Short mmCIF file of C-alpha atoms in Angstrom, two decimals:
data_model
loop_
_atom_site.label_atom_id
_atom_site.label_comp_id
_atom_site.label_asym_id
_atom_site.label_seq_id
_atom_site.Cartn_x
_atom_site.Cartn_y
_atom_site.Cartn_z
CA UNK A 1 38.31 25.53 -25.40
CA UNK A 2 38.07 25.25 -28.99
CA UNK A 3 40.58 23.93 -31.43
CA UNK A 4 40.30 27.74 -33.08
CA UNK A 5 41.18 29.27 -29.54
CA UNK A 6 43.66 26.09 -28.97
CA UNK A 7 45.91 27.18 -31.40
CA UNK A 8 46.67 30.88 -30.58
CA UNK A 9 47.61 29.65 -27.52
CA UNK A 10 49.69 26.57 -28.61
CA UNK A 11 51.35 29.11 -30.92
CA UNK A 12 52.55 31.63 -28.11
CA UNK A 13 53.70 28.94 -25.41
CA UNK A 14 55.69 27.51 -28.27
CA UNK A 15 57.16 30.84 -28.99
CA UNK A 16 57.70 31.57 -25.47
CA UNK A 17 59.47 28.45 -24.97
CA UNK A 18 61.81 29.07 -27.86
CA UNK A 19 62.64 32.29 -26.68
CA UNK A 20 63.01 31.27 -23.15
CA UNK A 21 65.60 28.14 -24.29
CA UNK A 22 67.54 30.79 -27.00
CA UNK A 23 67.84 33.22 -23.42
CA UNK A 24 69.44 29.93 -21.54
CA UNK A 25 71.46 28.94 -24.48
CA UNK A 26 72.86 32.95 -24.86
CA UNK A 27 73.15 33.15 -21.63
CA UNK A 28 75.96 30.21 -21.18
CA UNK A 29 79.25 30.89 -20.36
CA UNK A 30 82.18 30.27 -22.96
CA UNK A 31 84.90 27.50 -21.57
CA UNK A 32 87.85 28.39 -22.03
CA UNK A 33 90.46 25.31 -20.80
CA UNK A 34 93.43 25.77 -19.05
CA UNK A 35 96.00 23.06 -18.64
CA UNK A 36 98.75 24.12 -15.89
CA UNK A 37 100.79 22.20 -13.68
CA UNK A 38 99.29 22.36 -10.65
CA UNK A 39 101.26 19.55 -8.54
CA UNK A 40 104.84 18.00 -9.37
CA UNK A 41 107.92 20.26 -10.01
CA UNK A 42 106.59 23.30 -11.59
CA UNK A 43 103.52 23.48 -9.36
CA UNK A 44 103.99 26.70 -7.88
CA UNK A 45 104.85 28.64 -11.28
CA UNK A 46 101.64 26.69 -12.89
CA UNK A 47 99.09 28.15 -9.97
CA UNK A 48 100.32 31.69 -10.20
CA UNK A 49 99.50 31.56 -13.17
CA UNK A 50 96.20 30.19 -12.86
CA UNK A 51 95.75 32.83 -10.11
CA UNK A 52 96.55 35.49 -12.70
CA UNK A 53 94.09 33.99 -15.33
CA UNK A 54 91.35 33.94 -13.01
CA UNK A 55 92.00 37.66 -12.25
CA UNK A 56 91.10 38.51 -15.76
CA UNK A 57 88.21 35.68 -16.04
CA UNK A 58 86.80 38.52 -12.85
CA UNK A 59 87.62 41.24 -14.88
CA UNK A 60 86.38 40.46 -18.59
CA UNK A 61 83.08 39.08 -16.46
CA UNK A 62 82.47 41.84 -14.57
CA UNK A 63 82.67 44.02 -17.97
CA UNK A 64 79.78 41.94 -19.47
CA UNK A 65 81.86 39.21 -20.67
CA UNK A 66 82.59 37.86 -24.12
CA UNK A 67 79.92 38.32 -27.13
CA UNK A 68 76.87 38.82 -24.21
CA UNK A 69 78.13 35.42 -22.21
CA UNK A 70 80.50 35.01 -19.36
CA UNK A 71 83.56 33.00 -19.57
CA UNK A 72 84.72 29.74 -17.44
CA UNK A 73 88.18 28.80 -16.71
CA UNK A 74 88.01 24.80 -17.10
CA UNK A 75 91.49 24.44 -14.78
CA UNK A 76 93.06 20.52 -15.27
CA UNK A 77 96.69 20.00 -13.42
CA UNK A 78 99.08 18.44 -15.83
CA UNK A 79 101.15 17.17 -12.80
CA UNK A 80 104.28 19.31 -14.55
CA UNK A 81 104.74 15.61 -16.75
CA UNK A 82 104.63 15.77 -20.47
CA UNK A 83 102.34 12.70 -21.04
CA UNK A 84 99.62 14.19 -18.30
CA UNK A 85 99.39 17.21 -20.36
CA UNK A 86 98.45 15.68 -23.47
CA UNK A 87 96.03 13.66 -21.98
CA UNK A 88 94.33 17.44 -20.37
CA UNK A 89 94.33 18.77 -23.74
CA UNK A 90 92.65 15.38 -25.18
CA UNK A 91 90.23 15.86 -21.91
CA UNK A 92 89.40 19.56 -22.10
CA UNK A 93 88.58 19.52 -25.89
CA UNK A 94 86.72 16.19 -26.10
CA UNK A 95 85.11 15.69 -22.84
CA UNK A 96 84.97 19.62 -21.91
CA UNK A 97 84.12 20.75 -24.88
CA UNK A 98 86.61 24.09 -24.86
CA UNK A 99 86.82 25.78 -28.11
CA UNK A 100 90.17 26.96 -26.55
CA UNK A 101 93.14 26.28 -24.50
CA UNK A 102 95.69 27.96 -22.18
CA UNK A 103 98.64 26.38 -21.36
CA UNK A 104 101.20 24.29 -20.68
CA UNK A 105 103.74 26.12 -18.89
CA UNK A 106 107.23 24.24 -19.56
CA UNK A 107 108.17 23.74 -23.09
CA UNK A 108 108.40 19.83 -22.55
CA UNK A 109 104.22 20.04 -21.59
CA UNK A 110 103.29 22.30 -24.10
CA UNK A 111 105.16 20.48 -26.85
CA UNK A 112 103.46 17.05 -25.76
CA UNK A 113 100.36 18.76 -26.11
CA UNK A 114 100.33 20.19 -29.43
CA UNK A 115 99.67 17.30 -31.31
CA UNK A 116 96.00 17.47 -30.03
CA UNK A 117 95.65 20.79 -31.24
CA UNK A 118 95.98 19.69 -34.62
CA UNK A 119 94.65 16.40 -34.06
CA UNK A 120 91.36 18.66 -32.76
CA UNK A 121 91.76 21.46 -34.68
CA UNK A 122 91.81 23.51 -31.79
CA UNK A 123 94.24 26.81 -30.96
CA UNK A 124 96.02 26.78 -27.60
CA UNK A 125 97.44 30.70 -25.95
CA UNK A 126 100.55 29.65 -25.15
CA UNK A 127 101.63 31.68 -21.99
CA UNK A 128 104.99 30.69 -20.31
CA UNK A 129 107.44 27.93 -22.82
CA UNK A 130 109.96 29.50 -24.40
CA UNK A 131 111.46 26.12 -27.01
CA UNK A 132 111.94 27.62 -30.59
CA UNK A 133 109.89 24.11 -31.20
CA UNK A 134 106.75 25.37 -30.00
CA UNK A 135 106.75 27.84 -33.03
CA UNK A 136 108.75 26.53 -35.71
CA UNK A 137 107.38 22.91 -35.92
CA UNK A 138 104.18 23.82 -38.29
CA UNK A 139 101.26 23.82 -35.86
CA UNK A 140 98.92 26.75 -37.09
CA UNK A 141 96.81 25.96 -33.78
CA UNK A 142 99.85 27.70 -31.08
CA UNK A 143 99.91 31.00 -30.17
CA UNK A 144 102.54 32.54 -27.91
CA UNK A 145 103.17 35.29 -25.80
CA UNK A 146 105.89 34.28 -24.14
CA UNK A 147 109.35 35.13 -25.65
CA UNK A 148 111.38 31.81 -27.14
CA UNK A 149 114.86 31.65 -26.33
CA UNK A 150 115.69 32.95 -29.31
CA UNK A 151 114.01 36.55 -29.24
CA UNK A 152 115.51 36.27 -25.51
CA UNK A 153 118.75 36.38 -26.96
CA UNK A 154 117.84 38.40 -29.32
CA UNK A 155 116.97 40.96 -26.77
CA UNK A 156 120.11 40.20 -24.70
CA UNK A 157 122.40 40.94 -27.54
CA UNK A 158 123.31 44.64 -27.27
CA UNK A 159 123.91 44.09 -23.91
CA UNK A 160 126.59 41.38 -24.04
CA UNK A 161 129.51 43.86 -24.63
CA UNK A 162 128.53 46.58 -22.30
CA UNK A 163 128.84 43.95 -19.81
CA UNK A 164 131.78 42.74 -20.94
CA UNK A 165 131.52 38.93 -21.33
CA UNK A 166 134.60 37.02 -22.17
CA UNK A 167 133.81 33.56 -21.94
CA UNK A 168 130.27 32.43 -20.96
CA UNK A 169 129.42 28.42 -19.53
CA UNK A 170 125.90 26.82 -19.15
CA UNK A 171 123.94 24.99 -16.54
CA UNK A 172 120.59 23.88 -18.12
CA UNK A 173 118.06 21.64 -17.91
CA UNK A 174 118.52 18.57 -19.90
CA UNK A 175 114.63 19.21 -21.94
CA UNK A 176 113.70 21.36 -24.39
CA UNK A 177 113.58 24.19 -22.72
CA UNK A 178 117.24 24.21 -21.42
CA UNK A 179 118.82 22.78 -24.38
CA UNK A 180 116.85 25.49 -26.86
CA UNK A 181 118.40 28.14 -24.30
CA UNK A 182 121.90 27.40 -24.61
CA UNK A 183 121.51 26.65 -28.57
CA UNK A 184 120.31 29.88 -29.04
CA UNK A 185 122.16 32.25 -26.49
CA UNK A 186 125.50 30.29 -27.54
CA UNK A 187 124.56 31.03 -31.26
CA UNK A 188 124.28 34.44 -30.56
CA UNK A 189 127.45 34.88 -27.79
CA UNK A 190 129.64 33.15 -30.47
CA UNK A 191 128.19 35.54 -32.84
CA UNK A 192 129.22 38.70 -30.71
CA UNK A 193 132.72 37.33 -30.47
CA UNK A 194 132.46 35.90 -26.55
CA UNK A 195 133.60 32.32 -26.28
CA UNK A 196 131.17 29.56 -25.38
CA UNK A 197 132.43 26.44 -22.74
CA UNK A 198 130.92 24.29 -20.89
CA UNK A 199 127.66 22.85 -21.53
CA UNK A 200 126.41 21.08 -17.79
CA UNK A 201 123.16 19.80 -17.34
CA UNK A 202 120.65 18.71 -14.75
CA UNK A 203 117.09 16.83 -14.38
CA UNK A 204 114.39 18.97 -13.54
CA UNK A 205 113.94 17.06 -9.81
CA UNK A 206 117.79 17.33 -9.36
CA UNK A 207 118.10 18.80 -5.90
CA UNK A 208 122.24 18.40 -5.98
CA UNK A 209 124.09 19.89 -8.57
CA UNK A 210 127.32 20.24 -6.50
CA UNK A 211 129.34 18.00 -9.65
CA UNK A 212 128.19 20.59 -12.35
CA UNK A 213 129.10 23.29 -10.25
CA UNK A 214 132.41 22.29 -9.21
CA UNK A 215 133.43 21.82 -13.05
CA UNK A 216 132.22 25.52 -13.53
CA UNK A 217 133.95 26.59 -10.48
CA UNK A 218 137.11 25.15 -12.35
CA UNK A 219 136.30 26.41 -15.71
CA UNK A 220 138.24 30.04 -17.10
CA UNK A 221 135.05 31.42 -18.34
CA UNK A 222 133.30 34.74 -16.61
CA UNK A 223 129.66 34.09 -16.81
CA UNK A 224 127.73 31.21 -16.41
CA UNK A 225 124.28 31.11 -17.94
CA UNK A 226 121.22 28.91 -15.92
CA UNK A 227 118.35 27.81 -17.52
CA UNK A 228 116.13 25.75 -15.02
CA UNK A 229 112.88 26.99 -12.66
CA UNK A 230 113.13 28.98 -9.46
CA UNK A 231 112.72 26.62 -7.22
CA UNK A 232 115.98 24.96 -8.42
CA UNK A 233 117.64 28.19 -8.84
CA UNK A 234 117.73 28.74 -5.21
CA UNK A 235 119.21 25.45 -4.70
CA UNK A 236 121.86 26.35 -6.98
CA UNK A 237 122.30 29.78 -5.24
CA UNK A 238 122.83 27.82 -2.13
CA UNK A 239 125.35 25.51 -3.56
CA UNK A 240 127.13 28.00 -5.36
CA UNK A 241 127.87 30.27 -2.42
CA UNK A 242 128.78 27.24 -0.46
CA UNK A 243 131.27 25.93 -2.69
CA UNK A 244 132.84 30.15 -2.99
CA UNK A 245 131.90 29.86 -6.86
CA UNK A 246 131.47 33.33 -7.01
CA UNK A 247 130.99 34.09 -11.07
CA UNK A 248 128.48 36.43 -12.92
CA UNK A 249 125.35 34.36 -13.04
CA UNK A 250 122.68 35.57 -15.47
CA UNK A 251 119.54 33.20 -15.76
CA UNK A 252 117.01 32.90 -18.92
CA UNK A 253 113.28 32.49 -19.18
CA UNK A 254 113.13 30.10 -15.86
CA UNK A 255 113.64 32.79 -13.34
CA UNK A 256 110.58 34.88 -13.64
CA UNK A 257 109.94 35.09 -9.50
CA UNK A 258 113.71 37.10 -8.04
CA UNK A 259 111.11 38.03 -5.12
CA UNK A 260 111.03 34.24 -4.26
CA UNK A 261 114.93 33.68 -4.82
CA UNK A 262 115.39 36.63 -2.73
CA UNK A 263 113.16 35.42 0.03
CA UNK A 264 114.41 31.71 -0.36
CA UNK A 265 118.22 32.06 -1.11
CA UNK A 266 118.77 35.33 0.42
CA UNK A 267 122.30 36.83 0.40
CA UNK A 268 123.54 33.80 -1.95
CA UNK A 269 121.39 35.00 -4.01
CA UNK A 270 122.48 39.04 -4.52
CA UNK A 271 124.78 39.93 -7.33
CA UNK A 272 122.86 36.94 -9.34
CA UNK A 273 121.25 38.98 -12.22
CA UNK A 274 117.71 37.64 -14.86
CA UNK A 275 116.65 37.90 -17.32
CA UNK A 276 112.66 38.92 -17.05
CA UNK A 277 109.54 39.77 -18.80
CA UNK A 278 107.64 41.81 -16.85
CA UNK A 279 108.70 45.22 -14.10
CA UNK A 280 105.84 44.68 -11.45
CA UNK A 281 108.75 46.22 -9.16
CA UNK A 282 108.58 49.49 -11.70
CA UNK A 283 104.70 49.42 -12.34
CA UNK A 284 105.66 53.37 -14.13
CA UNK A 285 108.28 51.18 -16.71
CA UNK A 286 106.06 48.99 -17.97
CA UNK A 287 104.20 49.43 -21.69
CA UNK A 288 100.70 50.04 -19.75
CA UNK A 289 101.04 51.64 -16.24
CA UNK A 290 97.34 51.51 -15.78
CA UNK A 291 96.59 48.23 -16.33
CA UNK A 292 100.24 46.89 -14.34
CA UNK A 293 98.95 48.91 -11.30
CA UNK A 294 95.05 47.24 -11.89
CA UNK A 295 96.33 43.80 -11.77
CA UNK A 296 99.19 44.46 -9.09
CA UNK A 297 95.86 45.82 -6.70
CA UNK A 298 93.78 42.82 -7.41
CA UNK A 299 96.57 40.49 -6.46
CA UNK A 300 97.03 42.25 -3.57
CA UNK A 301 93.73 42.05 -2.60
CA UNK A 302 93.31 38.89 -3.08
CA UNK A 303 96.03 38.21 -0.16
CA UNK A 304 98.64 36.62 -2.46
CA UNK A 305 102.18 36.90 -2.00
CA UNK A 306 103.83 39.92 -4.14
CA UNK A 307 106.63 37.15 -5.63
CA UNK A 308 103.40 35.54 -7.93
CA UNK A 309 102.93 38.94 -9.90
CA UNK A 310 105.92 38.27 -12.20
CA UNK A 311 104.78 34.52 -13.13
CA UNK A 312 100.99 35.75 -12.94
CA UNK A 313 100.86 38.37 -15.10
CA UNK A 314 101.60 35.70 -17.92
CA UNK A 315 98.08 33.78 -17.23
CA UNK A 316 96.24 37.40 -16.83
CA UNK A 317 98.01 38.52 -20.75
CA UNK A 318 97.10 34.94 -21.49
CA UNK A 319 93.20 35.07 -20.66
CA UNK A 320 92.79 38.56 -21.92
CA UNK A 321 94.37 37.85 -25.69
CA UNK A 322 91.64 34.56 -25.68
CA UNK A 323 88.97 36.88 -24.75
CA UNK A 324 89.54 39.29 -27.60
CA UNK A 325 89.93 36.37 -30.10
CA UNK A 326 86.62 35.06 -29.27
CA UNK A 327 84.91 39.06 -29.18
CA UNK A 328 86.89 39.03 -32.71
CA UNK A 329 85.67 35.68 -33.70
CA UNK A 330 81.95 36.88 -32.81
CA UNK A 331 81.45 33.39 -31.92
CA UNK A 332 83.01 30.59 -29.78
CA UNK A 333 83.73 28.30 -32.23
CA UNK A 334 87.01 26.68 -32.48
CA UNK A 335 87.81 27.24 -36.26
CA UNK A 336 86.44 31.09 -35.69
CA UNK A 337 88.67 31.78 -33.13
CA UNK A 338 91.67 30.12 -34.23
CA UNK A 339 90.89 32.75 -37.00
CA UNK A 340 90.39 35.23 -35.13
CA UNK A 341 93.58 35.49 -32.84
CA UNK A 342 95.62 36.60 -35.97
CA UNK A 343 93.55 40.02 -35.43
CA UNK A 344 94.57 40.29 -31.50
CA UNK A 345 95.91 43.64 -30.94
CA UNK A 346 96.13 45.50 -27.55
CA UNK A 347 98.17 46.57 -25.22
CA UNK A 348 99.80 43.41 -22.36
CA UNK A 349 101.42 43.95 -19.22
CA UNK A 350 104.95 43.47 -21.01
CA UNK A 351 104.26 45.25 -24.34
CA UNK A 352 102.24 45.01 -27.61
CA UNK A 353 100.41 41.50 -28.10
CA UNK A 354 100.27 41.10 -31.90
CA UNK A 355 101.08 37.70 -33.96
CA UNK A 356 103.44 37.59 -36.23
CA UNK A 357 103.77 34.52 -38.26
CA UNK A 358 106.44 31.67 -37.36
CA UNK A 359 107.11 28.19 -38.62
CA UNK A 360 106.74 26.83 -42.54
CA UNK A 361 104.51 28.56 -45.04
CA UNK A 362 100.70 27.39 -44.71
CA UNK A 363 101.28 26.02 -41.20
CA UNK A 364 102.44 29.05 -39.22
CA UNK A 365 102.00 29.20 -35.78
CA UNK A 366 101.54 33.19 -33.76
CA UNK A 367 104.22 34.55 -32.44
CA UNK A 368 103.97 37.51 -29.86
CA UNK A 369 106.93 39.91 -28.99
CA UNK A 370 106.91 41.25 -25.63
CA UNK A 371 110.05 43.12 -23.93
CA UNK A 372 112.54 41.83 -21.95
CA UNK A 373 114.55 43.56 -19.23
CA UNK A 374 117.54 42.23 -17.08
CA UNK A 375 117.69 42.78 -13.41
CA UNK A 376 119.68 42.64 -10.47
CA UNK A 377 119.49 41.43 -7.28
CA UNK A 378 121.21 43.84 -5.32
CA UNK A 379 121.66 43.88 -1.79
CA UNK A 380 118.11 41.60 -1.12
CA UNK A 381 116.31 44.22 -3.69
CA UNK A 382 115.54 43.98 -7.56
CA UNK A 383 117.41 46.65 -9.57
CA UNK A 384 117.88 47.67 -13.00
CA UNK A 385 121.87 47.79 -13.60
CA UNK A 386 123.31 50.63 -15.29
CA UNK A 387 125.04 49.57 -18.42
#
């Protein structure tokens, strides 16, 4: 062969090679990291709602994907501890290379974790923590969906009179996530003319909370509010009904699964009322019917227990809002789609999911604002009271 003939040749391998290695390179699949507790306290809340953001990982893929490519869920367990989950998000965006996070599900994690975002310059979906921290500390890198304690109260407000609270106590969690709770629902009972008392807290392993509860047993007040997980609020449950402390109990942000407090507390539990996110029980109440009775099929079908729809929903919202920040971004960059998720707009399985800016001028973080609903257990079945 001659060097004249030589070169055509030469020239179309090389071309076919580029082509080939630009079809591999298009054809990879954008990681998208998600840092959940997976094992410790919060174990079960964190894999519902990895179960829910690998329902939409099916979906989006099964659609074509994201910009031509598929997406990956890179899933770490945080161990529900605060220094584990900064050490994920260090692990996901250095070692992973994820343009993009998911997580942390209690306020404590995700607040340990943001200083990697900006330390990385890397945007995290927040899906489940509710501290006013998360948004309010000057991290342009969070994004929530999840309400904070104080659009919870917010929310609450107009019903506080039609139930006709006097004099309202606390049981929290002694972390961010309990203490933001009863700051801002205290701000806004005291605000509505209802008297505030006692303040009683717990660790998030405490499995005996018999002293707190005997003080509230004692106290004059009408309502107590609990801030904690559901795995302690049917310990609670338990320990209220066998002490006979038989109060109004309305619980924030923590109590997203009544079908497991139900199944686990039973009858201690009915009369207890929550304050939730999301109407799986109601799929024709919720902002998009359509898409509550899609995912409520595919959970089903995938053999998991009904009580995970109200926790999982969060991690399905979570995935989709990512997905459409990276379509917006038209690439997977991190700086693109930080960019990009201030142009999110559709339609979640608990209302609109927009951002709104939070936190100090130039360093706002996103702020979503999805509906919230109180419900009832009644009888071993969720209800919506009548007020």
């Amino acid at each position: 062969m001659t060097r004249k003939t030589l070169a055509p040749a030469l020239t179309h391998a090389l071309a076919l090679s580029l082509v080939l290695a630009s079809s591999t390179a298009y054809a990879q699949a954008i990681h998208i990291g998600v840092n959940e507790p997976l094992t410790g306290a919060f174990a079960a809340s964190g894999t519902y709602v990895v179960n829910g953001a690998k329902i939409a990982a099916d979906e989006i893929n099964a659609k074509g994907g994201v910009l031509g490519r598929k997406i990956e869920l890179v899933i770490e367990d945080n161990k529900s501890n605060p220094t584990e989950a900064a050490a994920v998000a260090e692990k996901l965006i250095t070692s992973d290379k994820t343009p993009v996070l998911m997580g942390a599900w209690g306020s404590s994690l995700t607040l340990a974790v943001m200083p990697k975002l900006a330390d990385y310059e890397t945007a995290m979906l927040v899906e489940t923590s509710s501290s006013g921290k998360i948004t309010t500390s000057g991290n342009p890198y969070v994004f929530r969906i999840s309400p904070p304690s104080s659009l919870e109260a917010e929310t609450f407000a107009p019903m506080v009179a039609k139930l006709g609270l006097k004099k309202v106590d606390f049981l929290i969690l002694n972390n961010d996530f309990g203490r933001g709770a009863a700051a801002d629902f205290g701000t806004m009972l005291k605000g509505k003319g209802v008297a505030v008392g006692l303040v009683e807290t717990m660790d998030q392993g405490a499995q005996d909370m018999s002293a707190q509860l005997s003080k509230l047993k004692a106290s004059d007040s009408d309502t107590i509010m609990i801030t904690s997980a559901v795995d302690q609020l049917v310990l609670i449950f338990k320990q209220m009904a066998a002490l006979g402390l038989k109060k109004r109990v309305i619980t924030t942000g923590g109590s997203q699964n009544p079908d497991q407090i139900i199944a686990q507390a039973g009858s201690a539990a009915d009369g207890t009322m929550h304050l939730t996110t999301f109407l799986p029980w109601f799929p024709e109440k919720t902002p998009n019917p359509q898409a509550t009775a899609y995912f409520i099929g595919e959970w089903n079908k995938r053999g998991f227990q009904f009580a995970g729809v109200t926790e999982s929903f969060r991690g399905y919202d979570g995935i989709r809002a990512i997905a459409q920040a990276i379509e917006k971004a038209g690439s997977a960059e991190p700086a693109a789609i930080t960019k990009a998720f201030w142009s999110v707009d559709f339609t979640g399985l608990n209302g609109p999911i927009r951002f709104i800016k939070a936190g100090p001028a130039g360093k706002e973080s996103g702020q979503s604002k999805p509906d919230v609903y109180l419900i009832e257990i009644r009888d071993g079945k969720v209800a919506v009271p009548t007020l």
